[in-house]
C-alpha positions as protocol buffer text, in pm:
chain_id: "A"
residue {
  index: 1
  type: MET
  ca { x: -2771 y: -4577 z: 4454 }
}
residue {
  index: 2
  type: LEU
  ca { x: -2845 y: -4415 z: 4186 }
}
residue {
  index: 3
  type: GLY
  ca { x: -3203 y: -4327 z: 4267 }
}
residue {
  index: 4
  type: ARG
  ca { x: -3081 y: -4250 z: 4615 }
}
residue {
  index: 5
  type: TYR
  ca { x: -2813 y: -3981 z: 4398 }
}
residue {
  index: 6
  type: LYS
  ca { x: -3141 y: -3831 z: 4154 }
}
residue {
  index: 7
  type: SER
  ca { x: -3322 y: -3830 z: 4499 }
}
residue {
  index: 8
  type: TYR
  ca { x: -3043 y: -3661 z: 4668 }
}
residue {
  index: 9
  type: LYS
  ca { x: -3047 y: -3434 z: 4321 }
}
residue {
  index: 10
  type: ILE
  ca { x: -3367 y: -3304 z: 4269 }
}
residue {
  index: 11
  type: ASN
  ca { x: -3417 y: -3264 z: 4655 }
}
residue {
  index: 12
  type: ILE
  ca { x: -3101 y: -2979 z: 4659 }
}
residue {
  index: 13
  type: LEU
  ca { x: -3320 y: -2806 z: 4316 }
}
residue {
  index: 14
  type: ILE
  ca { x: -3597 y: -2796 z: 4497 }
}
residue {
  index: 15
  type: ASN
  ca { x: -3394 y: -2627 z: 4764 }
}
residue {
  index: 16
  type: PHE
  ca { x: -3290 y: -2480 z: 4586 }
}
residue {
  index: 17
  type: LEU
  ca { x: -3682 y: -2326 z: 4416 }
}
residue {
  index: 18
  type: ILE
  ca { x: -3738 y: -2293 z: 4759 }
}
residue {
  index: 19
  type: ILE
  ca { x: -3506 y: -1991 z: 4833 }
}
residue {
  index: 20
  type: LEU
  ca { x: -3509 y: -1883 z: 4519 }
}
residue {
  index: 21
  type: THR
  ca { x: -3841 y: -1796 z: 4567 }
}
residue {
  index: 22
  type: ILE
  ca { x: -3812 y: -1684 z: 4890 }
}
residue {
  index: 23
  type: GLY
  ca { x: -3574 y: -1474 z: 4780 }
}
residue {
  index: 24
  type: VAL
  ca { x: -3767 y: -1326 z: 4491 }
}
residue {
  index: 25
  type: LEU
  ca { x: -4071 y: -1269 z: 4703 }
}
residue {
  index: 26
  type: THR
  ca { x: -3831 y: -1120 z: 4915 }
}
residue {
  index: 27
  type: ILE
  ca { x: -3674 y: -848 z: 4690 }
}
residue {
  index: 28
  type: GLY
  ca { x: -3981 y: -748 z: 4571 }
}
residue {
  index: 29
  type: PHE
  ca { x: -4056 y: -734 z: 4874 }
}
residue {
  index: 30
  type: TYR
  ca { x: -3844 y: -538 z: 4878 }
}
residue {
  index: 31
  type: LYS
  ca { x: -3876 y: -333 z: 4573 }
}
residue {
  index: 32
  type: ASP
  ca { x: -4247 y: -269 z: 4680 }
}
residue {
  index: 33
  type: ASN
  ca { x: -4171 y: -150 z: 4998 }
}
residue {
  index: 34
  type: LYS
  ca { x: -3910 y: 109 z: 4909 }
}
residue {
  index: 35
  type: ILE
  ca { x: -4145 y: 176 z: 4614 }
}
residue {
  index: 36
  type: ASP
  ca { x: -4429 y: 318 z: 4883 }
}
residue {
  index: 37
  type: LYS
  ca { x: -4173 y: 469 z: 5099 }
}
residue {
  index: 38
  type: VAL
  ca { x: -4062 y: 737 z: 4781 }
}
residue {
  index: 39
  type: ASN
  ca { x: -4431 y: 789 z: 4741 }
}
residue {
  index: 40
  type: ALA
  ca { x: -4519 y: 780 z: 5024 }
}
residue {
  index: 41
  type: TYR
  ca { x: -4207 y: 1068 z: 5076 }
}
residue {
  index: 42
  type: LYS
  ca { x: -4354 y: 1176 z: 4729 }
}
residue {
  index: 43
  type: ALA
  ca { x: -4649 y: 1220 z: 4838 }
}
residue {
  index: 44
  type: LYS
  ca { x: -4557 y: 1462 z: 5210 }
}
residue {
  index: 45
  type: ILE
  ca { x: -4349 y: 1714 z: 4972 }
}
residue {
  index: 46
  type: VAL
  ca { x: -4580 y: 1743 z: 4744 }
}
residue {
  index: 47
  type: ASN
  ca { x: -4833 y: 1832 z: 5013 }
}
residue {
  index: 48
  type: ARG
  ca { x: -4563 y: 2046 z: 5211 }
}
residue {
  index: 49
  type: GLN
  ca { x: -4599 y: 2251 z: 4873 }
}
residue {
  index: 50
  type: ILE
  ca { x: -4950 y: 2249 z: 4860 }
}
residue {
  index: 51
  type: GLU
  ca { x: -4938 y: 2389 z: 5215 }
}
residue {
  index: 52
  type: VAL
  ca { x: -4695 y: 2622 z: 5178 }
}
residue {
  index: 53
  type: LYS
  ca { x: -4857 y: 2745 z: 4832 }
}
residue {
  index: 54
  type: GLU
  ca { x: -5166 y: 2832 z: 5072 }
}
residue {
  index: 55
  type: ASN
  ca { x: -5010 y: 2997 z: 5347 }
}
residue {
  index: 56
  type: LYS
  ca { x: -4829 y: 3184 z: 5078 }
}
residue {
  index: 57
  type: ASP
  ca { x: -5134 y: 3266 z: 4902 }
}
residue {
  index: 58
  type: GLU
  ca { x: -5327 y: 3322 z: 5241 }
}
residue {
  index: 59
  type: LYS
  ca { x: -5071 y: 3585 z: 5312 }
}
residue {
  index: 60
  type: ILE
  ca { x: -5120 y: 3786 z: 4975 }
}
residue {
  index: 61
  type: GLU
  ca { x: -5474 y: 3802 z: 4991 }
}
residue {
  index: 62
  type: LYS
  ca { x: -5412 y: 3981 z: 5334 }
}
residue {
  index: 63
  type: LEU
  ca { x: -5135 y: 4173 z: 5195 }
}
residue {
  index: 64
  type: LYS
  ca { x: -5419 y: 4257 z: 4872 }
}
residue {
  index: 65
  type: PHE
  ca { x: -5659 y: 4396 z: 5128 }
}
residue {
  index: 66
  type: PRO
  ca { x: -5337 y: 4547 z: 5441 }
}
residue {
  index: 67
  type: TYR
  ca { x: -5804 y: 4815 z: 5574 }
}
residue {
  index: 68
  type: GLU
  ca { x: -5973 y: 4416 z: 5590 }
}
residue {
  index: 69
  type: ASN
  ca { x: -6228 y: 4475 z: 5813 }
}
residue {
  index: 70
  type: ARG
  ca { x: -6045 y: 4715 z: 5964 }
}
residue {
  index: 71
  type: ASN
  ca { x: -6252 y: 5111 z: 6126 }
}
residue {
  index: 72
  type: TRP
  ca { x: -6231 y: 5474 z: 5855 }
}
residue {
  index: 73
  type: LEU
  ca { x: -6224 y: 5814 z: 6021 }
}
residue {
  index: 74
  type: ALA
  ca { x: -6237 y: 6000 z: 5625 }
}
residue {
  index: 75
  type: VAL
  ca { x: -6167 y: 6339 z: 5720 }
}
residue {
  index: 76
  type: GLY
  ca { x: -6223 y: 6599 z: 5512 }
}
residue {
  index: 77
  type: ASP
  ca { x: -6396 y: 6958 z: 5306 }
}
residue {
  index: 78
  type: SER
  ca { x: -6734 y: 6929 z: 5089 }
}
residue {
  index: 79
  type: ILE
  ca { x: -6597 y: 6645 z: 4867 }
}
residue {
  index: 80
  type: THR
  ca { x: -6566 y: 6390 z: 5141 }
}
residue {
  index: 81
  type: HIS
  ca { x: -6909 y: 6537 z: 5326 }
}
residue {
  index: 82
  type: TYR
  ca { x: -7075 y: 6459 z: 5003 }
}
residue {
  index: 83
  type: ASN
  ca { x: -6943 y: 6119 z: 5133 }
}
residue {
  index: 84
  type: LYS
  ca { x: -6945 y: 5952 z: 4748 }
}
residue {
  index: 85
  type: TYR
  ca { x: -6661 y: 5830 z: 4758 }
}
residue {
  index: 86
  type: GLN
  ca { x: -6655 y: 5636 z: 5088 }
}
residue {
  index: 87
  type: SER
  ca { x: -6875 y: 5430 z: 5008 }
}
residue {
  index: 88
  type: ILE
  ca { x: -6682 y: 5282 z: 4667 }
}
residue {
  index: 89
  type: VAL
  ca { x: -6320 y: 5254 z: 4863 }
}
residue {
  index: 90
  type: ALA
  ca { x: -6516 y: 5054 z: 5142 }
}
residue {
  index: 91
  type: ASN
  ca { x: -6596 y: 4840 z: 4954 }
}
residue {
  index: 92
  type: LEU
  ca { x: -6318 y: 4822 z: 4706 }
}
residue {
  index: 93
  type: CYS
  ca { x: -6047 y: 4801 z: 5025 }
}
residue {
  index: 94
  type: LYS
  ca { x: -6313 y: 4535 z: 5191 }
}
residue {
  index: 95
  type: ILE
  ca { x: -6297 y: 4800 z: 5468 }
}
residue {
  index: 96
  type: HIS
  ca { x: -6555 y: 4743 z: 5771 }
}
residue {
  index: 97
  type: THR
  ca { x: -6672 y: 5071 z: 5895 }
}
residue {
  index: 98
  type: VAL
  ca { x: -6602 y: 5400 z: 5729 }
}
residue {
  index: 99
  type: THR
  ca { x: -6741 y: 5786 z: 5980 }
}
residue {
  index: 100
  type: THR
  ca { x: -6660 y: 6077 z: 5811 }
}
residue {
  index: 101
  type: ASP
  ca { x: -6616 y: 6396 z: 5916 }
}
residue {
  index: 102
  type: ALA
  ca { x: -6644 y: 6685 z: 5658 }
}
residue {
  index: 103
  type: VAL
  ca { x: -6702 y: 7039 z: 5664 }
}
residue {
  index: 104
  type: TYR
  ca { x: -6851 y: 7187 z: 5285 }
}
residue {
  index: 105
  type: GLY
  ca { x: -6564 y: 7432 z: 5248 }
}
residue {
  index: 106
  type: GLU
  ca { x: -6325 y: 7328 z: 5507 }
}
residue {
  index: 107
  type: GLN
  ca { x: -5991 y: 7434 z: 5536 }
}
residue {
  index: 108
  type: LEU
  ca { x: -5693 y: 7227 z: 5700 }
}
residue {
  index: 109
  type: GLY
  ca { x: -5621 y: 7459 z: 5970 }
}
residue {
  index: 110
  type: SER
  ca { x: -6057 y: 7373 z: 6048 }
}
residue {
  index: 111
  type: MET
  ca { x: -6005 y: 7016 z: 6015 }
}
residue {
  index: 112
  type: ALA
  ca { x: -5777 y: 7000 z: 6333 }
}
residue {
  index: 113
  type: CYS
  ca { x: -6038 y: 7222 z: 6586 }
}
residue {
  index: 114
  type: THR
  ca { x: -6368 y: 6871 z: 6520 }
}
residue {
  index: 115
  type: LEU
  ca { x: -6117 y: 6532 z: 6528 }
}
residue {
  index: 116
  type: THR
  ca { x: -6188 y: 6456 z: 6884 }
}
residue {
  index: 117
  type: LYS
  ca { x: -6087 y: 6138 z: 7135 }
}
residue {
  index: 118
  type: LYS
  ca { x: -6396 y: 6008 z: 7130 }
}
residue {
  index: 119
  type: ASN
  ca { x: -6485 y: 6038 z: 6697 }
}
residue {
  index: 120
  type: LEU
  ca { x: -6184 y: 5939 z: 6644 }
}
residue {
  index: 121
  type: ALA
  ca { x: -6200 y: 5560 z: 6894 }
}
residue {
  index: 122
  type: ASN
  ca { x: -6149 y: 5197 z: 6778 }
}
residue {
  index: 123
  type: VAL
  ca { x: -6037 y: 5409 z: 6455 }
}
residue {
  index: 124
  type: ASP
  ca { x: -5757 y: 5183 z: 6215 }
}
residue {
  index: 125
  type: LEU
  ca { x: -5789 y: 5458 z: 5932 }
}
residue {
  index: 126
  type: VAL
  ca { x: -5780 y: 5780 z: 5903 }
}
residue {
  index: 127
  type: THR
  ca { x: -5781 y: 5962 z: 5551 }
}
residue {
  index: 128
  type: VAL
  ca { x: -5730 y: 6372 z: 5529 }
}
residue {
  index: 129
  type: PHE
  ca { x: -5845 y: 6513 z: 5225 }
}
residue {
  index: 130
  type: GLY
  ca { x: -5784 y: 6928 z: 5244 }
}
residue {
  index: 131
  type: GLY
  ca { x: -5595 y: 7203 z: 5034 }
}
residue {
  index: 132
  type: THR
  ca { x: -5817 y: 7235 z: 4807 }
}
residue {
  index: 133
  type: ASN
  ca { x: -6043 y: 7584 z: 4962 }
}
residue {
  index: 134
  type: ASP
  ca { x: -5646 y: 7684 z: 5140 }
}
residue {
  index: 135
  type: TYR
  ca { x: -5568 y: 7750 z: 4770 }
}
residue {
  index: 136
  type: GLY
  ca { x: -5912 y: 7876 z: 4686 }
}
residue {
  index: 137
  type: LYS
  ca { x: -5918 y: 8132 z: 5035 }
}
residue {
  index: 138
  type: ASN
  ca { x: -5594 y: 8265 z: 5007 }
}
residue {
  index: 139
  type: LYS
  ca { x: -5386 y: 8032 z: 5269 }
}
residue {
  index: 140
  type: LEU
  ca { x: -5052 y: 8133 z: 5321 }
}
residue {
  index: 141
  type: LEU
  ca { x: -4801 y: 7829 z: 5301 }
}
residue {
  index: 142
  type: GLY
  ca { x: -4519 y: 7954 z: 5570 }
}
residue {
  index: 143
  type: LYS
  ca { x: -4237 y: 7786 z: 5528 }
}
residue {
  index: 144
  type: ILE
  ca { x: -4118 y: 7371 z: 5612 }
}
residue {
  index: 145
  type: SER
  ca { x: -3943 y: 7500 z: 5957 }
}
residue {
  index: 146
  type: ASP
  ca { x: -4362 y: 7606 z: 6076 }
}
residue {
  index: 147
  type: ASP
  ca { x: -4467 y: 7413 z: 6329 }
}
residue {
  index: 148
  type: LYS
  ca { x: -4775 y: 7321 z: 6376 }
}
residue {
  index: 149
  type: THR
  ca { x: -4863 y: 7627 z: 6646 }
}
residue {
  index: 150
  type: ILE
  ca { x: -4799 y: 7860 z: 6374 }
}
residue {
  index: 151
  type: ASP
  ca { x: -5128 y: 7944 z: 6165 }
}
residue {
  index: 152
  type: THR
  ca { x: -4965 y: 7834 z: 5791 }
}
residue {
  index: 153
  type: PHE
  ca { x: -5056 y: 7585 z: 5577 }
}
residue {
  index: 154
  type: TYR
  ca { x: -4730 y: 7351 z: 5652 }
}
residue {
  index: 155
  type: GLY
  ca { x: -4804 y: 7471 z: 6020 }
}
residue {
  index: 156
  type: ASN
  ca { x: -5181 y: 7282 z: 5967 }
}
residue {
  index: 157
  type: ILE
  ca { x: -5004 y: 6981 z: 5790 }
}
residue {
  index: 158
  type: LYS
  ca { x: -4850 y: 6943 z: 6144 }
}
residue {
  index: 159
  type: ASN
  ca { x: -5120 y: 7098 z: 6339 }
}
residue {
  index: 160
  type: VAL
  ca { x: -5351 y: 6820 z: 6216 }
}
residue {
  index: 161
  type: ILE
  ca { x: -5082 y: 6411 z: 6208 }
}
residue {
  index: 162
  type: ASN
  ca { x: -4988 y: 6626 z: 6548 }
}
residue {
  index: 163
  type: LYS
  ca { x: -5332 y: 6571 z: 6766 }
}
residue {
  index: 164
  type: ILE
  ca { x: -5466 y: 6237 z: 6475 }
}
residue {
  index: 165
  type: SER
  ca { x: -5198 y: 6073 z: 6653 }
}
residue {
  index: 166
  type: ILE
  ca { x: -5198 y: 6139 z: 7010 }
}
residue {
  index: 167
  type: LEU
  ca { x: -5591 y: 6141 z: 7052 }
}
residue {
  index: 168
  type: ASN
  ca { x: -5507 y: 5801 z: 6793 }
}
residue {
  index: 169
  type: PRO
  ca { x: -5117 y: 5691 z: 6796 }
}
residue {
  index: 170
  type: LYS
  ca { x: -5187 y: 5291 z: 6677 }
}
residue {
  index: 171
  type: ALA
  ca { x: -5473 y: 5461 z: 6371 }
}
residue {
  index: 172
  type: LYS
  ca { x: -5279 y: 5495 z: 6010 }
}
residue {
  index: 173
  type: ILE
  ca { x: -5325 y: 5860 z: 5838 }
}
residue {
  index: 174
  type: VAL
  ca { x: -5342 y: 5883 z: 5485 }
}
residue {
  index: 175
  type: PHE
  ca { x: -5395 y: 6210 z: 5363 }
}
residue {
  index: 176
  type: PHE
  ca { x: -5513 y: 6334 z: 4989 }
}
residue {
  index: 177
  type: THR
  ca { x: -5361 y: 6571 z: 4743 }
}
residue {
  index: 178
  type: PRO
  ca { x: -5605 y: 6817 z: 4682 }
}
residue {
  index: 179
  type: LEU
  ca { x: -5750 y: 6750 z: 4291 }
}
residue {
  index: 180
  type: LYS
  ca { x: -5670 y: 6969 z: 3915 }
}
residue {
  index: 181
  type: ARG
  ca { x: -5990 y: 7235 z: 3953 }
}
residue {
  index: 182
  type: GLY
  ca { x: -6133 y: 7522 z: 3751 }
}
residue {
  index: 183
  type: LYS
  ca { x: -6260 y: 7852 z: 3769 }
}
residue {
  index: 184
  type: PHE
  ca { x: -6453 y: 7781 z: 4076 }
}
residue {
  index: 185
  type: ALA
  ca { x: -6732 y: 8157 z: 4233 }
}
residue {
  index: 186
  type: ASN
  ca { x: -6463 y: 8423 z: 4219 }
}
residue {
  index: 187
  type: GLN
  ca { x: -6210 y: 8148 z: 4357 }
}
residue {
  index: 188
  type: PRO
  ca { x: -5813 y: 8138 z: 4169 }
}
residue {
  index: 189
  type: VAL
  ca { x: -5806 y: 7951 z: 3903 }
}
residue {
  index: 190
  type: TYR
  ca { x: -5603 y: 7681 z: 3801 }
}
residue {
  index: 191
  type: PRO
  ca { x: -5231 y: 7734 z: 3777 }
}
residue {
  index: 192
  type: LYS
  ca { x: -5328 y: 8086 z: 3797 }
}
residue {
  index: 193
  type: SER
  ca { x: -5151 y: 8148 z: 4180 }
}
residue {
  index: 194
  type: ASN
  ca { x: -5403 y: 8306 z: 4440 }
}
residue {
  index: 195
  type: LYS
  ca { x: -5439 y: 8638 z: 4605 }
}
residue {
  index: 196
  type: ALA
  ca { x: -5137 y: 8542 z: 4860 }
}
residue {
  index: 197
  type: GLY
  ca { x: -4909 y: 8405 z: 4582 }
}
residue {
  index: 198
  type: PHE
  ca { x: -4945 y: 8059 z: 4623 }
}
residue {
  index: 199
  type: LYS
  ca { x: -5039 y: 7849 z: 4291 }
}
residue {
  index: 200
  type: LEU
  ca { x: -5227 y: 7494 z: 4406 }
}
residue {
  index: 201
  type: LYS
  ca { x: -4954 y: 7277 z: 4347 }
}
residue {
  index: 202
  type: GLN
  ca { x: -4708 y: 7448 z: 4631 }
}
residue {
  index: 203
  type: TYR
  ca { x: -5030 y: 7337 z: 4867 }
}
residue {
  index: 204
  type: VAL
  ca { x: -4989 y: 7045 z: 4728 }
}
residue {
  index: 205
  type: GLU
  ca { x: -4640 y: 6991 z: 4727 }
}
residue {
  index: 206
  type: ALA
  ca { x: -4633 y: 7064 z: 5031 }
}
residue {
  index: 207
  type: ILE
  ca { x: -4871 y: 6742 z: 5211 }
}
residue {
  index: 208
  type: LYS
  ca { x: -4640 y: 6565 z: 5015 }
}
residue {
  index: 209
  type: VAL
  ca { x: -4298 y: 6709 z: 5116 }
}
residue {
  index: 210
  type: ILE
  ca { x: -4429 y: 6653 z: 5539 }
}
residue {
  index: 211
  type: CYS
  ca { x: -4572 y: 6422 z: 5539 }
}
residue {
  index: 212
  type: GLY
  ca { x: -4249 y: 6263 z: 5377 }
}
residue {
  index: 213
  type: GLU
  ca { x: -4066 y: 6348 z: 5613 }
}
residue {
  index: 214
  type: LYS
  ca { x: -4304 y: 6176 z: 5878 }
}
residue {
  index: 215
  type: SER
  ca { x: -4309 y: 5781 z: 5670 }
}
residue {
  index: 216
  type: ILE
  ca { x: -4725 y: 5910 z: 5663 }
}
residue {
  index: 217
  type: GLN
  ca { x: -4863 y: 5806 z: 5306 }
}
residue {
  index: 218
  type: VAL
  ca { x: -4975 y: 6003 z: 5047 }
}
residue {
  index: 219
  type: ILE
  ca { x: -5170 y: 5919 z: 4791 }
}
residue {
  index: 220
  type: ASP
  ca { x: -5188 y: 6257 z: 4516 }
}
residue {
  index: 221
  type: LEU
  ca { x: -5454 y: 6288 z: 4341 }
}
residue {
  index: 222
  type: PHE
  ca { x: -5317 y: 6612 z: 4140 }
}
residue {
  index: 223
  type: ASN
  ca { x: -5120 y: 6387 z: 3954 }
}
residue {
  index: 224
  type: ASP
  ca { x: -5266 y: 6062 z: 3931 }
}
residue {
  index: 225
  type: SER
  ca { x: -5613 y: 6118 z: 4002 }
}
residue {
  index: 226
  type: GLY
  ca { x: -5674 y: 6090 z: 3651 }
}
residue {
  index: 227
  type: ILE
  ca { x: -5842 y: 6466 z: 3622 }
}
residue {
  index: 228
  type: ASN
  ca { x: -5725 y: 6732 z: 3498 }
}
residue {
  index: 229
  type: GLU
  ca { x: -5805 y: 7027 z: 3393 }
}
residue {
  index: 230
  type: ASN
  ca { x: -5922 y: 6853 z: 3013 }
}
residue {
  index: 231
  type: ASN
  ca { x: -6156 y: 6698 z: 3163 }
}
residue {
  index: 232
  type: LEU
  ca { x: -6334 y: 6912 z: 3384 }
}
residue {
  index: 233
  type: SER
  ca { x: -6621 y: 6918 z: 3269 }
}
residue {
  index: 234
  type: GLN
  ca { x: -6692 y: 6483 z: 3191 }
}
residue {
  index: 235
  type: TYR
  ca { x: -6576 y: 6441 z: 3570 }
}
residue {
  index: 236
  type: THR
  ca { x: -6676 y: 6737 z: 3800 }
}
residue {
  index: 237
  type: PHE
  ca { x: -6994 y: 6962 z: 3790 }
}
residue {
  index: 238
  type: ASP
  ca { x: -6898 y: 7302 z: 3882 }
}
residue {
  index: 239
  type: ASN
  ca { x: -6483 y: 7232 z: 3766 }
}
residue {
  index: 240
  type: LEU
  ca { x: -6439 y: 7234 z: 4144 }
}
residue {
  index: 241
  type: HIS
  ca { x: -6698 y: 6905 z: 4252 }
}
residue {
  index: 242
  type: PRO
  ca { x: -6605 y: 6540 z: 4150 }
}
residue {
  index: 243
  type: SER
  ca { x: -6903 y: 6409 z: 3971 }
}
residue {
  index: 244
  type: ALA
  ca { x: -7099 y: 5996 z: 3964 }
}
residue {
  index: 245
  type: ALA
  ca { x: -6778 y: 5971 z: 3695 }
}
residue {
  index: 246
  type: GLY
  ca { x: -6524 y: 6184 z: 3915 }
}
residue {
  index: 247
  type: TYR
  ca { x: -6578 y: 6044 z: 4269 }
}
residue {
  index: 248
  type: ASP
  ca { x: -6602 y: 5693 z: 4112 }
}
residue {
  index: 249
  type: LYS
  ca { x: -6292 y: 5784 z: 3892 }
}
residue {
  index: 250
  type: ILE
  ca { x: -6091 y: 5911 z: 4194 }
}
residue {
  index: 251
  type: SER
  ca { x: -6243 y: 5581 z: 4391 }
}
residue {
  index: 252
  type: LYS
  ca { x: -6133 y: 5349 z: 4206 }
}
residue {
  index: 253
  type: VAL
  ca { x: -5762 y: 5509 z: 4287 }
}
residue {
  index: 254
  type: ILE
  ca { x: -5794 y: 5595 z: 4607 }
}
residue {
  index: 255
  type: ALA
  ca { x: -5887 y: 5185 z: 4653 }
}
residue {
  index: 256
  type: ASP
  ca { x: -5625 y: 5063 z: 4468 }
}
residue {
  index: 257
  type: LYS
  ca { x: -5334 y: 5305 z: 4704 }
}
residue {
  index: 258
  type: LEU
  ca { x: -5429 y: 5234 z: 4994 }
}
residue {
  index: 259
  type: ASN
  ca { x: -5436 y: 4811 z: 4935 }
}
residue {
  index: 260
  type: ASN
  ca { x: -5107 y: 4890 z: 4763 }
}
residue {
  index: 261
  type: PRO
  ca { x: -4900 y: 5137 z: 4978 }
}
residue {
  index: 262
  type: SER
  ca { x: -4610 y: 5045 z: 4811 }
}
residue {
  index: 263
  type: LYS
  ca { x: -4678 y: 5129 z: 4467 }
}
């Protein structure tokens, strides 16, 4: 009888140990499974964060070069005609193609005449670099209220903008203001007034005011290029046209402003 009792206790103990072992294994499996799920969830969050960061970085990269793979038409006078700043800017902005429409000595009013549907076709960006010849050749400044039909500097700015907008309404327009300058030929010497009674900075302000009214970006090379009356011998070869160093200097300013239009 005692032997049967001992055997019974042993069986109970064995069963208890079996149940305990199964319980421990079950709990261990549950914990491992839970840990795996937590780790999987954490990995999913990390992967999502990486994906979001990559997408954000990609968007930031695109914002750095808003004109990447775009086509650019550079309109202007002799400073543009020499084709010195265009290739530098195109490289810094990752622009696809550059076409130049510029004439030596050209004033802003006649720039509108050279603009055609053909040379504006497939163009994404049009830059207009003018005003120094208007100052140098005594162009009447006119009034802010002058419309595009009136042959004053204010009217000419509006005419150029209007013509580009009609011929290619999708093109982005950007104006560059004239650079500071010194004694050149028989033209007025900055900062003095020209024979019409206007100063160079008044032509600069006219560009900024009209473009401001029309939400057009202006790259203010007059104030922001770093070229002034004290370093013209360093950055120009004749007190008007930039030297290699001058073109390099203005190119970097232009590229920076095109890449960061809100700066």
